[in-house]
XYZ file of C-alpha atoms in Angstrom:
301
model
C -34.927 7.726 20.131
C -31.398 7.723 18.373
C -31.825 5.279 15.041
C -28.015 5.051 15.220
C -27.996 3.671 18.091
C -30.329 1.243 16.562
C -28.431 0.352 14.067
C -25.637 0.195 16.452
C -27.288 -2.203 18.692
C -28.763 -4.279 15.737
C -24.348 -4.421 14.815
C -23.336 -5.549 18.333
C -25.537 -8.198 18.236
C -24.653 -8.935 15.261
C -21.346 -9.776 15.971
C -22.153 -10.788 19.422
C -25.272 -12.848 19.729
C -26.063 -12.779 22.703
C -26.212 -9.877 25.385
C -27.496 -8.010 28.801
C -29.489 -4.618 29.166
C -27.070 -3.322 31.747
C -23.553 -4.170 29.127
C -25.887 -1.967 26.364
C -26.155 0.118 28.660
C -22.886 0.873 30.027
C -21.760 0.594 26.324
C -24.209 2.960 25.098
C -23.708 5.464 28.240
C -27.326 5.381 28.035
C -29.681 3.897 30.940
C -31.087 0.696 30.891
C -34.950 1.039 30.656
C -33.878 3.398 27.354
C -31.731 -0.422 25.778
C -35.252 -1.848 26.007
C -36.876 0.574 24.620
C -34.763 0.914 22.116
C -34.939 -3.825 21.779
C -38.919 -3.118 21.655
C -38.364 -0.793 18.573
C -36.276 -3.721 17.143
C -38.508 -5.726 16.772
C -41.552 -3.823 16.679
C -39.452 -3.273 12.932
C -39.806 -6.822 13.117
C -36.377 -7.379 13.813
C -35.656 -11.547 14.898
C -34.971 -9.957 18.485
C -35.560 -11.384 21.608
C -35.261 -10.622 25.744
C -34.866 -14.070 27.880
C -35.251 -14.777 30.801
C -33.824 -17.564 33.995
C -30.383 -18.827 34.304
C -28.803 -17.817 30.979
C -31.105 -15.020 30.239
C -29.709 -11.746 28.135
C -30.788 -10.215 24.602
C -30.260 -11.841 21.705
C -30.666 -12.500 17.928
C -31.614 -15.616 15.752
C -28.400 -16.330 14.606
C -29.386 -16.730 11.347
C -29.916 -13.659 10.877
C -28.404 -10.810 8.723
C -28.907 -7.055 8.095
C -29.402 -7.818 3.953
C -32.187 -10.644 4.383
C -34.483 -7.565 5.950
C -33.565 -4.297 3.596
C -30.668 -5.416 1.143
C -31.012 -7.560 -2.285
C -28.055 -9.544 -3.273
C -27.210 -7.140 -5.463
C -27.747 -4.481 -3.316
C -25.390 -5.532 -0.144
C -22.571 -6.400 -3.359
C -23.103 -3.169 -4.719
C -22.683 -1.402 -1.226
C -19.615 -3.723 -0.568
C -18.661 -2.072 -3.841
C -18.523 1.466 -3.258
C -17.057 1.415 -0.430
C -14.134 -0.244 -2.468
C -13.710 2.486 -4.376
C -13.264 5.440 -2.234
C -10.654 2.582 -0.147
C -7.790 4.217 -1.995
C -8.645 7.104 1.401
C -8.080 4.485 3.927
C -8.542 4.288 7.592
C -12.504 5.368 8.475
C -13.321 2.770 4.746
C -10.767 -0.177 5.980
C -13.228 -0.646 9.042
C -16.310 0.024 7.614
C -15.603 -2.638 5.517
C -15.223 -5.531 7.339
C -18.807 -4.022 9.245
C -20.663 -4.013 6.467
C -19.476 -7.558 5.036
C -20.231 -8.862 9.128
C -23.269 -8.323 8.657
C -24.285 -8.509 5.512
C -21.836 -12.575 5.953
C -20.096 -11.617 3.116
C -16.316 -11.950 2.321
C -14.895 -9.383 1.251
C -12.316 -9.030 -2.315
C -10.069 -7.344 -2.854
C -11.156 -6.519 -5.864
C -10.000 -2.462 -6.402
C -6.560 -0.306 -5.474
C -6.446 2.632 -6.934
C -3.614 5.544 -6.089
C -4.202 9.013 -6.717
C -0.765 10.282 -5.284
C 1.112 11.574 -8.180
C 4.304 9.392 -9.178
C 6.723 12.270 -9.083
C 5.659 14.179 -5.952
C 4.654 13.981 -1.885
C 1.906 15.560 -1.851
C -0.995 15.395 1.289
C -3.851 14.852 -0.661
C -4.958 12.014 1.674
C -4.857 14.460 4.565
C -6.381 17.798 2.881
C -9.226 15.264 1.115
C -10.460 14.201 4.623
C -9.963 17.413 6.421
C -12.635 18.995 3.078
C -15.218 15.784 4.155
C -15.337 16.670 7.341
C -15.180 20.015 6.870
C -18.255 19.874 4.676
C -19.804 16.779 6.613
C -20.315 19.140 9.252
C -21.172 21.991 8.059
C -17.898 24.445 8.977
C -16.530 27.821 7.161
C -12.891 27.407 6.382
C -9.946 28.578 4.891
C -8.196 28.289 2.484
C -4.493 29.914 1.249
C -4.302 29.291 -2.573
C -2.363 29.882 -5.960
C -4.692 29.793 -9.022
C -4.113 29.584 -12.595
C -1.776 33.047 -12.157
C 0.481 32.120 -10.170
C -1.692 35.128 -7.160
C -1.481 33.503 -3.809
C -4.923 34.943 -1.215
C -6.634 33.244 1.869
C -10.136 32.900 1.566
C -12.950 32.484 3.294
C -15.073 29.881 1.868
C -17.854 27.341 2.467
C -17.353 24.025 1.454
C -19.732 22.858 -0.092
C -18.816 19.635 -1.746
C -15.739 17.510 -3.204
C -15.553 16.084 -6.969
C -12.801 14.252 -9.236
C -12.938 15.226 -12.861
C -9.975 14.455 -15.595
C -7.824 12.746 -13.132
C -8.228 15.732 -10.862
C -9.884 17.125 -7.340
C -12.213 19.901 -7.186
C -13.883 22.016 -4.486
C -17.006 23.580 -5.302
C -17.433 26.308 -2.316
C -19.322 29.291 -1.827
C -16.280 31.940 -1.857
C -16.845 35.423 1.308
C -14.269 36.650 -0.426
C -15.641 36.643 -4.215
C -20.077 36.373 -2.561
C -20.696 33.875 -4.893
C -20.174 29.701 -5.629
C -16.682 28.456 -7.193
C -13.956 25.476 -8.025
C -10.718 25.347 -6.218
C -8.845 23.093 -7.187
C -7.043 20.744 -4.291
C -3.349 20.417 -6.216
C -3.884 24.570 -6.296
C -5.180 24.359 -1.594
C -1.733 25.177 -0.093
C -2.807 25.538 3.336
C -6.237 24.502 5.156
C -7.924 25.949 7.806
C -10.973 24.569 9.886
C -12.813 26.958 12.361
C -15.735 26.403 15.078
C -17.686 29.004 11.757
C -21.223 26.866 11.171
C -22.808 27.718 7.250
C -25.953 26.083 6.483
C -25.817 24.176 3.648
C -27.318 24.269 0.111
C -27.862 21.448 -2.418
C -25.962 22.991 -5.154
C -26.519 21.379 -8.409
C -22.825 20.182 -9.419
C -23.291 20.207 -13.746
C -23.415 24.333 -15.041
C -20.253 24.089 -12.769
C -18.309 21.023 -14.543
C -19.451 21.082 -17.746
C -18.165 24.381 -17.807
C -15.369 23.454 -16.060
C -12.376 22.634 -18.644
C -13.999 24.222 -22.213
C -15.333 26.894 -21.663
C -18.106 26.863 -25.501
C -17.710 29.978 -25.684
C -14.058 30.677 -26.115
C -13.709 27.512 -27.791
C -11.263 27.011 -30.817
C -11.360 23.725 -32.788
C -7.760 21.880 -32.615
C -6.038 19.214 -35.868
C -3.065 17.762 -34.178
C -1.129 14.744 -36.648
C 1.535 12.907 -33.758
C 3.817 10.563 -34.607
C 3.819 6.866 -35.183
C 5.439 6.404 -32.150
C 3.944 7.742 -29.373
C 0.918 5.816 -30.036
C 0.126 5.043 -26.813
C -0.185 8.378 -26.052
C -2.715 9.716 -27.945
C -5.044 6.880 -26.785
C -3.652 7.652 -23.692
C -5.008 10.955 -23.865
C -8.114 11.255 -26.402
C -12.194 9.735 -27.312
C -10.480 7.032 -29.915
C -13.468 7.985 -32.132
C -11.803 11.332 -31.833
C -8.802 9.357 -33.288
C -7.686 8.761 -36.951
C -4.633 6.321 -38.779
C -3.315 7.696 -41.550
C -2.080 4.210 -43.139
C 1.752 5.365 -42.278
C 1.514 4.902 -38.970
C 1.145 8.232 -37.110
C -2.336 9.505 -35.874
C -4.994 12.888 -37.193
C -7.205 13.749 -34.319
C -9.145 16.842 -34.547
C -10.877 18.640 -30.821
C -12.257 21.299 -29.184
C -9.993 23.265 -26.609
C -10.767 27.416 -24.478
C -6.965 26.111 -22.700
C -4.897 27.179 -25.235
C -1.913 27.946 -22.559
C -2.354 24.503 -21.900
C -2.842 23.470 -25.516
C 0.694 24.850 -26.275
C 2.344 23.076 -22.728
C 0.848 20.070 -24.199
C 1.939 19.599 -27.607
C 5.228 21.466 -26.787
C 5.497 18.448 -24.437
C 6.178 15.954 -27.532
C 8.415 17.877 -29.076
C 9.409 16.741 -33.272
C 6.876 13.667 -32.149
C 3.576 16.203 -32.640
C 2.516 18.327 -35.611
C -0.100 21.059 -35.731
C -1.997 21.736 -38.184
C -4.630 24.115 -37.474
C -5.963 26.172 -37.137
C -2.684 28.676 -38.183
C -2.591 31.353 -35.463
C -1.831 29.284 -32.570
C 1.616 27.400 -35.107
C 2.738 30.868 -35.220
C 2.420 31.159 -31.686
C 4.146 28.072 -30.933
C 6.862 29.933 -33.269
C 7.032 32.829 -30.573
C 6.942 30.301 -27.498
C 9.914 28.093 -29.192
C 11.335 31.609 -30.027
C 11.473 32.271 -26.439
C 12.540 29.382 -24.804
C 16.333 29.229 -27.666
C 16.606 32.917 -26.481
C 17.208 31.194 -22.534
C 19.560 29.391 -24.189
C 21.757 31.277 -25.284
């Protein structure tokens, strides 16, 4: 017996209030006998569904019934709708689902949040990529991706996609890479092409914490860096760093101390602020910055 069909029958009755076994049998492409068994199952589960004979006979559900009275508290049904809305920026499937759940819960949909993860300056295909990966994960289908790594090298990877996650403003895919024969994390922005194959795999529930905790920072290679920012870029400082890590000086400038492992990223970050930022320590990072600036000057000479 299909539990999903039971839910669909319940939703159909909530929407139409009254129907017939013939209508439900045609709608779900099953026999009338199957429909009557499903109705009996719903009645055994204490749903207020009943059958009536005669001229106005058929299958009914109480007019006052809403699903949350049986399964969910008031807070739970509100949280379910809110959680769906948090991901409604992907559009399409969730928009219809939100309206369905609102009808079942007998709630008005409050448009309380809107999230747009597309870049201001990139016309990318994040939505399609996300939905393709979601479908591959849910259906356990192997995928082939053309991927560019942090060194700029492109390669084709055959992977088993396990999970999508969002960290520090970026979407990532946790997957088992058949090329490397180990679990790997891939940035969605670096997946240039994606193909869902006909091959399937056995899903594994992977503990994501040990992967994402070391995604940005390798604690074994961390260095402590202290930077001074001009007061004119105060808004940027508060955008980029934890407020507890920021010290405001008497002249209005800011000092931030942090631990980083990716000095290449840090160098790009520092250069992006020009004369509005100064490295206080360590000294070797100052030397790296001077060397990089000399290389930049040579390009324009």
